[in-house]
PDB file of C-alpha atoms and ligand atoms in Angstrom:
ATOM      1  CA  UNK K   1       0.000   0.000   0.000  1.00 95.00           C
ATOM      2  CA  UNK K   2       1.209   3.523  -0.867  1.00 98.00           C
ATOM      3  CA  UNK K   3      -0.127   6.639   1.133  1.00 98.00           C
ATOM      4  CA  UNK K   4       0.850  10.040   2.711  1.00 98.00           C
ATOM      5  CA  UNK K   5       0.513  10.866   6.400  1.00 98.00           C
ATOM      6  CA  UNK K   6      -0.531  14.471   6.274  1.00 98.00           C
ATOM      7  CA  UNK K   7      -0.815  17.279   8.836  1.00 98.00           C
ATOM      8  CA  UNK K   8       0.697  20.178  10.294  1.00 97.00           C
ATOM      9  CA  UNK K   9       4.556  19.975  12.434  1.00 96.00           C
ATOM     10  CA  UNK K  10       3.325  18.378  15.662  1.00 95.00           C
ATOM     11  CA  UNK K  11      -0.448  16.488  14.823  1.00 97.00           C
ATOM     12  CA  UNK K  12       1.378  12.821  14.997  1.00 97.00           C
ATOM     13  CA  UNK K  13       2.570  12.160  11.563  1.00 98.00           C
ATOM     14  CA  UNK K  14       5.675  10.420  12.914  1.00 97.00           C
ATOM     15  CA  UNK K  15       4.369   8.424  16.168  1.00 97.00           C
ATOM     16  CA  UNK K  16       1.571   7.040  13.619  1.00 98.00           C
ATOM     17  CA  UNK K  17       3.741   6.496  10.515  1.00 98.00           C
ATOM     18  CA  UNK K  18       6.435   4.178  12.795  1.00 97.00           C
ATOM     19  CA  UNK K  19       2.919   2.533  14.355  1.00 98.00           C
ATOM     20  CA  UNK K  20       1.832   1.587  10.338  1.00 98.00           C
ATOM     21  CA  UNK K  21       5.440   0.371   9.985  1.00 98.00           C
ATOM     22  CA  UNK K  22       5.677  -1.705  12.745  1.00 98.00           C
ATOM     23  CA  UNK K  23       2.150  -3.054  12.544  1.00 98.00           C
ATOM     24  CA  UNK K  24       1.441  -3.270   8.812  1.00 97.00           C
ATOM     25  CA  UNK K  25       5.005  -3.517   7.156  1.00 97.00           C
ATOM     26  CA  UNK K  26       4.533   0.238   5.442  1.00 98.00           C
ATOM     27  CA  UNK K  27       8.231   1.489   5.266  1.00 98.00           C
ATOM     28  CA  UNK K  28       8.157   5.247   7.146  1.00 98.00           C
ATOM     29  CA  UNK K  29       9.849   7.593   4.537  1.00 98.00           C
ATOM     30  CA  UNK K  30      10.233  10.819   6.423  1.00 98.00           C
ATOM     31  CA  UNK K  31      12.135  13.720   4.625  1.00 98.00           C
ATOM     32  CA  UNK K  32      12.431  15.029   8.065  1.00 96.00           C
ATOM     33  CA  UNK K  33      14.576  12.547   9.237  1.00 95.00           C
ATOM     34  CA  UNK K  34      16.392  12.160   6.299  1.00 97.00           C
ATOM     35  CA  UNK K  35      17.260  15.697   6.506  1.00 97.00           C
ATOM     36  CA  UNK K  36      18.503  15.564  10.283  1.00 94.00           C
ATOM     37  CA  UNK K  37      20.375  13.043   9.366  1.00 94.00           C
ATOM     38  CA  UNK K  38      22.586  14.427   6.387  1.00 96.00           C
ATOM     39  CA  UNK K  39      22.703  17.699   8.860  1.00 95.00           C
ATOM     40  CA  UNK K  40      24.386  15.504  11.731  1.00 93.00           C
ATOM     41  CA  UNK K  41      26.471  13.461   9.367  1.00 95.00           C
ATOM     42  CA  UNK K  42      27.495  16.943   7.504  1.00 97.00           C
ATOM     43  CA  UNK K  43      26.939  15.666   4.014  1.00 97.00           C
ATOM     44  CA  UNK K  44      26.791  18.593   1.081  1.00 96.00           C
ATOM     45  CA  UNK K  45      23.017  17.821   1.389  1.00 96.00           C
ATOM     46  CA  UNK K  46      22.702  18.206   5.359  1.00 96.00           C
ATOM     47  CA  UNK K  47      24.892  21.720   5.302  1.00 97.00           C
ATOM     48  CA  UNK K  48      22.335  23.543   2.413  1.00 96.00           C
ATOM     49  CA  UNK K  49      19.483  22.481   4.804  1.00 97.00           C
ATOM     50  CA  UNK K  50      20.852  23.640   7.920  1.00 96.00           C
ATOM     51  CA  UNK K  51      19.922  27.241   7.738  1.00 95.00           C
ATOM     52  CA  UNK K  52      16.144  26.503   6.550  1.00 97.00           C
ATOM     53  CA  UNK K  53      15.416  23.698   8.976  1.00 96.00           C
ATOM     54  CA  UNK K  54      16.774  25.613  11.885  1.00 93.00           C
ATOM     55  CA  UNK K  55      15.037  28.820  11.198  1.00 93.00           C
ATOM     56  CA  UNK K  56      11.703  26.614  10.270  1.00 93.00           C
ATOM     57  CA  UNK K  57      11.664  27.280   6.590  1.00 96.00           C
ATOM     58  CA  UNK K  58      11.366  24.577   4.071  1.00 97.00           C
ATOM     59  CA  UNK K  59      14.225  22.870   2.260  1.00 98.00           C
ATOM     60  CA  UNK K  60      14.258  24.123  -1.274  1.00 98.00           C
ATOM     61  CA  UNK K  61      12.049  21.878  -3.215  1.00 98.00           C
ATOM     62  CA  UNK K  62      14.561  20.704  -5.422  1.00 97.00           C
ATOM     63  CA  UNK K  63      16.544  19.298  -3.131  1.00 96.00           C
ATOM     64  CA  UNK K  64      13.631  17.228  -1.037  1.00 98.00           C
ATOM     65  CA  UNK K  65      12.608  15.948  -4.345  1.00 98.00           C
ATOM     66  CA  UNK K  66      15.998  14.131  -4.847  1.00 96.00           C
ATOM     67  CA  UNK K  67      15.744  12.433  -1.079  1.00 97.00           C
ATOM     68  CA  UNK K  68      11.842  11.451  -1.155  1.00 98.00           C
ATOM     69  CA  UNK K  69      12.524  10.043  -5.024  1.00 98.00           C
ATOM     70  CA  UNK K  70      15.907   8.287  -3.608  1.00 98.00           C
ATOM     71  CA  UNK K  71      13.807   6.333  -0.937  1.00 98.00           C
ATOM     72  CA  UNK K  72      10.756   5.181  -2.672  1.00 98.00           C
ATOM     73  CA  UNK K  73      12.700   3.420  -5.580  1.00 98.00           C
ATOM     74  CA  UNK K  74      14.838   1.885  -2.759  1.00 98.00           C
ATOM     75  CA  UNK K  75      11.459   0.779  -1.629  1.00 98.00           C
ATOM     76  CA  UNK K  76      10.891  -0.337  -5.404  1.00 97.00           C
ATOM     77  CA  UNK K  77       7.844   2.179  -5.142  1.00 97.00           C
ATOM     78  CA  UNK K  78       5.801   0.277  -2.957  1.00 97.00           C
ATOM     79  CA  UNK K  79       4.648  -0.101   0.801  1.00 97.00           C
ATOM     80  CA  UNK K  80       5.364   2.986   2.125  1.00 98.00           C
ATOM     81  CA  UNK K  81       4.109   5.911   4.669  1.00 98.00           C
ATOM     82  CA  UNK K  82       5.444   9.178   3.371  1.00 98.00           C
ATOM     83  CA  UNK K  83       5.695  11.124   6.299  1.00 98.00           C
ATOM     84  CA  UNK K  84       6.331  15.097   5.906  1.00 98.00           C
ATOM     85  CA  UNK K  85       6.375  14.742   1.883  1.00 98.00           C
ATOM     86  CA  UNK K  86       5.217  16.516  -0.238  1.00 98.00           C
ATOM     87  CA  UNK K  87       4.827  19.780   1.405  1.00 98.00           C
ATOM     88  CA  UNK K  88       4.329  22.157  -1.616  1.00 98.00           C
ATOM     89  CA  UNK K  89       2.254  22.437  -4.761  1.00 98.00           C
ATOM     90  CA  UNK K  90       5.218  21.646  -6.673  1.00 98.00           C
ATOM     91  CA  UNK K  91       6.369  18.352  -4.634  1.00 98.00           C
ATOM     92  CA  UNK K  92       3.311  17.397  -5.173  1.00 98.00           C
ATOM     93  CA  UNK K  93       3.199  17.272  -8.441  1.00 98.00           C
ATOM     94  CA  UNK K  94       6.185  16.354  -8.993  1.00 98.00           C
ATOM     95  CA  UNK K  95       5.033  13.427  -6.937  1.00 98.00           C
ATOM     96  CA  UNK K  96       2.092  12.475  -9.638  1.00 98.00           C
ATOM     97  CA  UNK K  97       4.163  12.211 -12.135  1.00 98.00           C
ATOM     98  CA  UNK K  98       6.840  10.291 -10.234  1.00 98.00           C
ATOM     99  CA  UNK K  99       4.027   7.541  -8.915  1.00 98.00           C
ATOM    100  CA  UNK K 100       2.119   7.948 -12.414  1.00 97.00           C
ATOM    101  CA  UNK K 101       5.376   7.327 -14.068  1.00 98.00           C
ATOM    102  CA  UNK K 102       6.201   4.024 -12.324  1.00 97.00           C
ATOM    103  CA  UNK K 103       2.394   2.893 -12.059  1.00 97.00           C
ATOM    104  CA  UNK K 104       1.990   3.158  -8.670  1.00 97.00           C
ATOM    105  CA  UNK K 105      -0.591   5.790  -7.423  1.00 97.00           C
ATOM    106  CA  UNK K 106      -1.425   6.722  -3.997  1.00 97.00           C
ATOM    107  CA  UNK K 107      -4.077   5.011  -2.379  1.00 97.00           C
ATOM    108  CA  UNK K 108      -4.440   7.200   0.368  1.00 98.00           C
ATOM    109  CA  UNK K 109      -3.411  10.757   1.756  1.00 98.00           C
ATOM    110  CA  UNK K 110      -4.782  10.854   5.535  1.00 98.00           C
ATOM    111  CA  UNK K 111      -4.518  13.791   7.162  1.00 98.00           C
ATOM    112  CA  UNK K 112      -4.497  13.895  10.654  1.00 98.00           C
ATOM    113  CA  UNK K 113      -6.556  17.412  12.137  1.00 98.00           C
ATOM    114  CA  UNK K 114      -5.497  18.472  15.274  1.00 96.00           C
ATOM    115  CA  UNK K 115      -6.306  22.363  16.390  1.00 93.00           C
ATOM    116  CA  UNK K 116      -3.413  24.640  16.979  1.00 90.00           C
ATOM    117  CA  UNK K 117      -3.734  24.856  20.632  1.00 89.00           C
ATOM    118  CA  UNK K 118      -2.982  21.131  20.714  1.00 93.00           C
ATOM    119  CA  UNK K 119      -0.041  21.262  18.263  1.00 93.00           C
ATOM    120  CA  UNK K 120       1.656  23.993  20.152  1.00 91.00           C
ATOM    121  CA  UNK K 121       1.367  21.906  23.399  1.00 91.00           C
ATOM    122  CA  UNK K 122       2.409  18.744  21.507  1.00 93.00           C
ATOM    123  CA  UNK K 123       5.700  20.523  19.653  1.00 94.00           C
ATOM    124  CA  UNK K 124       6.858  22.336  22.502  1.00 94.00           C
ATOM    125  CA  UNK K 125       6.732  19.100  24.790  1.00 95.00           C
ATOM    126  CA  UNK K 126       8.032  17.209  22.302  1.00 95.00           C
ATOM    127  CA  UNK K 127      11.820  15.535  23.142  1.00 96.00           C
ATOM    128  CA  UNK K 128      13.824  13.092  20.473  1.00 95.00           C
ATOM    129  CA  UNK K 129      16.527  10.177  21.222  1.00 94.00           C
ATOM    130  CA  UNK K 130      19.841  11.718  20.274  1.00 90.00           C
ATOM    131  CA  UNK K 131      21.007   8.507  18.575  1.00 90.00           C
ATOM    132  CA  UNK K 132      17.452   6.424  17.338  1.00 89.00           C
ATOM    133  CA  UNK K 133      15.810   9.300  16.571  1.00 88.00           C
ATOM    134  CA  UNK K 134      12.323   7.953  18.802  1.00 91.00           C
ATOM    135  CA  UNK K 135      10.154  10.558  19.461  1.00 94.00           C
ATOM    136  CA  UNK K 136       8.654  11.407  23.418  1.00 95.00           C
ATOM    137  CA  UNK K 137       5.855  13.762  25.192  1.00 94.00           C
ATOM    138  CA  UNK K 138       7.232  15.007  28.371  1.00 94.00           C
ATOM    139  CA  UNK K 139       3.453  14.191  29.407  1.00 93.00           C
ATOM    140  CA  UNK K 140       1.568  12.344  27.567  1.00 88.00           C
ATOM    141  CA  UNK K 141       4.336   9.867  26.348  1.00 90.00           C
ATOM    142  CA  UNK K 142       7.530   9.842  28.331  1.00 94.00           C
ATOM    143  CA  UNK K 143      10.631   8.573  27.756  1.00 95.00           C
ATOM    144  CA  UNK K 144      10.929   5.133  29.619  1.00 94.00           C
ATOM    145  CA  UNK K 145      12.849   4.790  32.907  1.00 94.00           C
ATOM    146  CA  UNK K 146      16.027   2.598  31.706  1.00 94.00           C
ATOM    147  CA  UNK K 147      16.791   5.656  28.829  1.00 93.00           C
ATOM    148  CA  UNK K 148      19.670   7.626  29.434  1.00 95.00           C
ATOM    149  CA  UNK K 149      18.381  11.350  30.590  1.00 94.00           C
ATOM    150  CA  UNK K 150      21.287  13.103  28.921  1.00 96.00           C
ATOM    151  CA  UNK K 151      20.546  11.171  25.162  1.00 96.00           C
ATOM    152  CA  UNK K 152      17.311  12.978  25.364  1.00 97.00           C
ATOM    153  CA  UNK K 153      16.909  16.295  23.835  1.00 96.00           C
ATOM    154  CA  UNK K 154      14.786  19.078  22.177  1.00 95.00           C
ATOM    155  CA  UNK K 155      14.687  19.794  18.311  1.00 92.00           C
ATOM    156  CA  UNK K 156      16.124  23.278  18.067  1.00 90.00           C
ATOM    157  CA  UNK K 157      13.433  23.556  15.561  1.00 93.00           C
ATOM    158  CA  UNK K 158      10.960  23.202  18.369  1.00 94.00           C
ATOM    159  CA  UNK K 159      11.438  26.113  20.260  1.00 91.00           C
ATOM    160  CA  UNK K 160       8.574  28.365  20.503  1.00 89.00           C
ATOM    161  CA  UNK K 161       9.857  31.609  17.859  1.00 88.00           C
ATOM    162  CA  UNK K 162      10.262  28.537  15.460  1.00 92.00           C
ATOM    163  CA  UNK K 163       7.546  26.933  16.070  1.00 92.00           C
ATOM    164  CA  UNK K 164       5.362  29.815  15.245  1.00 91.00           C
ATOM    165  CA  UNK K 165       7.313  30.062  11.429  1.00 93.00           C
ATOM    166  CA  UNK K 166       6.430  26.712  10.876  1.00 94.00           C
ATOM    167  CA  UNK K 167       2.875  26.880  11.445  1.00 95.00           C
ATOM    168  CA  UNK K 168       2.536  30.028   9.025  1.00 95.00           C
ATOM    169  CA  UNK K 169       4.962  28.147   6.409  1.00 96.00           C
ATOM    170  CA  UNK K 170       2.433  24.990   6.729  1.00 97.00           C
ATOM    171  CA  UNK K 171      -0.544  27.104   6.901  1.00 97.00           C
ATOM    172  CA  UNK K 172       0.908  29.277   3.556  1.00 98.00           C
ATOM    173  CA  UNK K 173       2.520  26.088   1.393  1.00 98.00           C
ATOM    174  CA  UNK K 174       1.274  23.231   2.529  1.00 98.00           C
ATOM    175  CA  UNK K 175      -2.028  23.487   3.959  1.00 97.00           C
ATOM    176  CA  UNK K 176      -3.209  23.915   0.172  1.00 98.00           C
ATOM    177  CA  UNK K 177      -2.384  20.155  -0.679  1.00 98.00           C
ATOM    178  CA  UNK K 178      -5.681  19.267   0.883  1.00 98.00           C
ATOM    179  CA  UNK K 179      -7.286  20.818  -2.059  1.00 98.00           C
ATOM    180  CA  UNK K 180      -4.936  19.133  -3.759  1.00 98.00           C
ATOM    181  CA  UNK K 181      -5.552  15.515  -3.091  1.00 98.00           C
ATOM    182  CA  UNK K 182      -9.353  16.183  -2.375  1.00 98.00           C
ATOM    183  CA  UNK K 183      -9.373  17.368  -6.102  1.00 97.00           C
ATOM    184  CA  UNK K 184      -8.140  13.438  -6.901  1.00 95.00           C
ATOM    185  CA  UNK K 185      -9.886  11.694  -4.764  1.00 94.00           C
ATOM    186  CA  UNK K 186      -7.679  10.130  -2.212  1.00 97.00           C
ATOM    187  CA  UNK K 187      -7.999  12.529   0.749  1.00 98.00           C
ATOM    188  CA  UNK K 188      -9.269  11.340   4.160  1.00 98.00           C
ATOM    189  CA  UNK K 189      -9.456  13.593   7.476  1.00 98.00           C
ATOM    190  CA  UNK K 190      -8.665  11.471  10.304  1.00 98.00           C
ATOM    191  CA  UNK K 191      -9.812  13.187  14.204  1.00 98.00           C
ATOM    192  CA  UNK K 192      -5.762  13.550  15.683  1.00 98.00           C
ATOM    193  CA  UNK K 193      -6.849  14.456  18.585  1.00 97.00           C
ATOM    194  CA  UNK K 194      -6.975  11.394  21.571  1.00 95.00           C
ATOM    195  CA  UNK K 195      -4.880   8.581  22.402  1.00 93.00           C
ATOM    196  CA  UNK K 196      -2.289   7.601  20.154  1.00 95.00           C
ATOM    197  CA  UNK K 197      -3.879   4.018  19.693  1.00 97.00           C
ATOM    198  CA  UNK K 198      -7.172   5.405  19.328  1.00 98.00           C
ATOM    199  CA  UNK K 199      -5.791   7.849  16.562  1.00 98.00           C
ATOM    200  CA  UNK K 200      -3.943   4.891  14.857  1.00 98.00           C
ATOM    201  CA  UNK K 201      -7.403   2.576  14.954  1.00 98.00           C
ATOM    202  CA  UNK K 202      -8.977   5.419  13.402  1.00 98.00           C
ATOM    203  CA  UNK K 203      -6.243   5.232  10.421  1.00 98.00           C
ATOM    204  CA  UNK K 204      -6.203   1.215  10.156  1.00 98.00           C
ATOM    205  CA  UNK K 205     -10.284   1.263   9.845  1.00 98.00           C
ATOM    206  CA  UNK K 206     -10.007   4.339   7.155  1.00 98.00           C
ATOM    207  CA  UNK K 207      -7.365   2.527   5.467  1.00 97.00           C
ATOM    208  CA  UNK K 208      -9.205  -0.997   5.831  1.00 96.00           C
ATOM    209  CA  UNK K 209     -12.423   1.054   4.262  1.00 93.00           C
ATOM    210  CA  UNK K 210     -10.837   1.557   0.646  1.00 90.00           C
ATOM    211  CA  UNK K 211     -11.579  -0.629  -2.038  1.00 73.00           C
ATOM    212  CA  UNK K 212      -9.126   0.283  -4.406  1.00 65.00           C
ATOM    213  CA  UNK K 213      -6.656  -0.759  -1.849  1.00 49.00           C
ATOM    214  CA  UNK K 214      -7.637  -4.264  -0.635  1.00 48.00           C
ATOM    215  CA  UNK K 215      -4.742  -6.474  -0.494  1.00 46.00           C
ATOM    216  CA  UNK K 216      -2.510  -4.287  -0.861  1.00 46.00           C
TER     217      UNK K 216
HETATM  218  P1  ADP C 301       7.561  17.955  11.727  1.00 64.10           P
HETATM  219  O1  ADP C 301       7.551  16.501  12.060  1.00 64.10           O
HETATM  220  O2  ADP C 301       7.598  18.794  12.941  1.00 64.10           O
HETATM  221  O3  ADP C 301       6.497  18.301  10.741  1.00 64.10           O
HETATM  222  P2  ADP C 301       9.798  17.346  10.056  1.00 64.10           P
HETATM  223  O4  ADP C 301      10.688  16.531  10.895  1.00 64.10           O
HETATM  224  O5  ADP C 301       8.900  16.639   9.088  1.00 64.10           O
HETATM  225  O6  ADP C 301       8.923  18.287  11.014  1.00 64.10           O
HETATM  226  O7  ADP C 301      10.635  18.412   9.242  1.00 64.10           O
HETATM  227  C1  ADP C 301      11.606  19.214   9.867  1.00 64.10           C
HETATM  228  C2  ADP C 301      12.104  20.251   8.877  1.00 64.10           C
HETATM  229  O8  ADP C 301      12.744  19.590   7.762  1.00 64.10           O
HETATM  230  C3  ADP C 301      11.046  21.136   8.270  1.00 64.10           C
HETATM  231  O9  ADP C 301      10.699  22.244   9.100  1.00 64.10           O
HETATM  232  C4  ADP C 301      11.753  21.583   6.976  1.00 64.10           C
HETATM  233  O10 ADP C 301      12.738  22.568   7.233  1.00 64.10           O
HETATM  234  C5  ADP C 301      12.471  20.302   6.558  1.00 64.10           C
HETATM  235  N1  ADP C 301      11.623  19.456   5.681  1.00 64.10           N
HETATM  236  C6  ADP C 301      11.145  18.217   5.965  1.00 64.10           C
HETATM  237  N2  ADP C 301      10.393  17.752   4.943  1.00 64.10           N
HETATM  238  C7  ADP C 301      10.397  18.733   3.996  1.00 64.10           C
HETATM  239  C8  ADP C 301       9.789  18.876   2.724  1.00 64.10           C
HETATM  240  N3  ADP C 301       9.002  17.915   2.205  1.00 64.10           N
HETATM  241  N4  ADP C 301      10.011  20.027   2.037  1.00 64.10           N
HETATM  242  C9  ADP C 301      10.792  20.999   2.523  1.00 64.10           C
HETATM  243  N5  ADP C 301      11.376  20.948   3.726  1.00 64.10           N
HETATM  244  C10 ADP C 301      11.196  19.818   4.463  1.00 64.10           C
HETATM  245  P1  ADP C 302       4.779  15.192  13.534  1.00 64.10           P
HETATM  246  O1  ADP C 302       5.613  14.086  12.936  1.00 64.10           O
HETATM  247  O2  ADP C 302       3.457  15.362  12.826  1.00 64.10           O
HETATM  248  O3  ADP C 302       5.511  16.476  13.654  1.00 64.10           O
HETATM  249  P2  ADP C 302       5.085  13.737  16.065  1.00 64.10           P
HETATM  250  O4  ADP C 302       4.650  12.347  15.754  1.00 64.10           O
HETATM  251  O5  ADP C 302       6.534  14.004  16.199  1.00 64.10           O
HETATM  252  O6  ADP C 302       4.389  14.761  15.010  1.00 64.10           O
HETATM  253  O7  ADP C 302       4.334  14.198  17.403  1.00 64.10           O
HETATM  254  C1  ADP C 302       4.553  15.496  17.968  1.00 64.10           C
HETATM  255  C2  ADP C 302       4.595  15.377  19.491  1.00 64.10           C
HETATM  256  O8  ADP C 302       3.307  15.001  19.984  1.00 64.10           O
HETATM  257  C3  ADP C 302       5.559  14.310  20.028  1.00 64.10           C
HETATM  258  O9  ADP C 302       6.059  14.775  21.259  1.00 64.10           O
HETATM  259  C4  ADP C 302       4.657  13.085  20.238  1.00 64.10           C
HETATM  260  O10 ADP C 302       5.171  12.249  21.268  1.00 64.10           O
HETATM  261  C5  ADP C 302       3.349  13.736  20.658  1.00 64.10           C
HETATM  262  N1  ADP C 302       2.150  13.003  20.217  1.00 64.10           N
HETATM  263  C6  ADP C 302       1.936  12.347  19.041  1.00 64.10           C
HETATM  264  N2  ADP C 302       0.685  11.835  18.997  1.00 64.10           N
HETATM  265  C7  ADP C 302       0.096  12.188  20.161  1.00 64.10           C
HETATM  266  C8  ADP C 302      -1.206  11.968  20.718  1.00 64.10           C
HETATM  267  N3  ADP C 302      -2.157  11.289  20.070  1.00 64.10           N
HETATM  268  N4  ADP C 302      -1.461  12.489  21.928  1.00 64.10           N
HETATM  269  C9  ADP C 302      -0.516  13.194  22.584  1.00 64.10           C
HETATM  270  N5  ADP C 302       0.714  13.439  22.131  1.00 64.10           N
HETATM  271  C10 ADP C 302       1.025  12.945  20.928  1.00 64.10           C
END
């Protein structure tokens, strides 16, 4: 099965997209993590992105195109959870024709809608692993007892200045993708807000719902 996990920084997209690829066998391509990682390993890739990510501006699009096209042909194009791709108009085209080219259309873009109040609260208490990259609440979804304290951090990105850009980037170039995908057909909201199993039952039984994809 092919499909997006869509929303704004903060509704989930990650914790649910590591859920479907755990449970389901959907490979989690996120261009966010890519990213972090070509910024921590220093790569010619990791050092143009540095600025953007850190000031909570997007990558330039030609660049993200290259990573997200990279890992779904290592995925030969199939069973995958794009997570934080596309983000503009033109990813997403670029997208179409990518899929269309290789004959393997989305089945489903599901975007998660959480209200801003939450996603503020949810960014702000949000804390990675240093070195696996798992993500943590510091309340709803702590980091277990027997992990080492100092391998815990905060994105810089997450701080509240940055925070704010990134809602009014997502708001201005992304939030128009709904139309988007609406427009063909493969858009479902999904409630974000709840438990994170309750959220990720909600996804399973919209996923589970489309004909197109059964068997997949
Ligand atoms: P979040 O999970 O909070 O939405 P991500 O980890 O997906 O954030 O992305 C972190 C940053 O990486 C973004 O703010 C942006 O700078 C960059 N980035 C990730 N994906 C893309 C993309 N598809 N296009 C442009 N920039 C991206
Ligand atoms: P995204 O990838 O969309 O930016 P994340 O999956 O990183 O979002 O989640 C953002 C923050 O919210 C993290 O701290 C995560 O632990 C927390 N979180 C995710 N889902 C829920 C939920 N259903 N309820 C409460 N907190 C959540």
């Amino acid at each position: 099965m092919r499909i997006i996990i869509f929303g704004p920084p903060g509704a989930g997209k990650g914790t649910q997209a590591r859920l479907l690829e755990e449970r389901r066998g959907l490979t989690q391509i996120s261009t966010g993590d890519i990213i972090r990682t070509a910024m921590k390993r220093e790569t010619p890739i990791g050092k143009e992105a540095k600025a953007y990510v850190e000031q909570g501006e997007l990558v330039p699009d030609t660049v993200v195109r290259k990573l997200a096209e990279q890992a779904i042909a290592d995925e030969a194009y199939d069973d995958f959870v794009l997570d934080g791709y596309p983000r503009t108009i033109q990813q997403a085209e670029w997208l179409t024709e990518f899929l269309t080219e290789h004959d393997t259309p989305l089945h489903a873009v599901v975007s998660l809608q959480v209200p801003d109040e939450v996603i503020v609260d949810r960014l702000s208490k949000r804390r990675i692993h240093k070195e696996t990259g798992d993500t943590y609440h510091l309340d709803l979804d702590p980091p277990p007892d027997d992990v080492d304290p100092s391998l815990i951090v905060q994105r810089p990105d997450d701080q509240p200045a940055t925070i704010r850009n990134r809602l009014s980037v997502y708001r201005e170039q992304t939030a128009p993708l709904e139309a988007y995908y609406q427009e063909r057909d493969v858009y479902y909201a999904v409630d974000g807000v709840g438990d994170i199993e309750a959220i990720y039952t909600r996804i399973t039984t919209t996923l589970d719902d489309i004909p197109t994809a059964a068997g997949a």
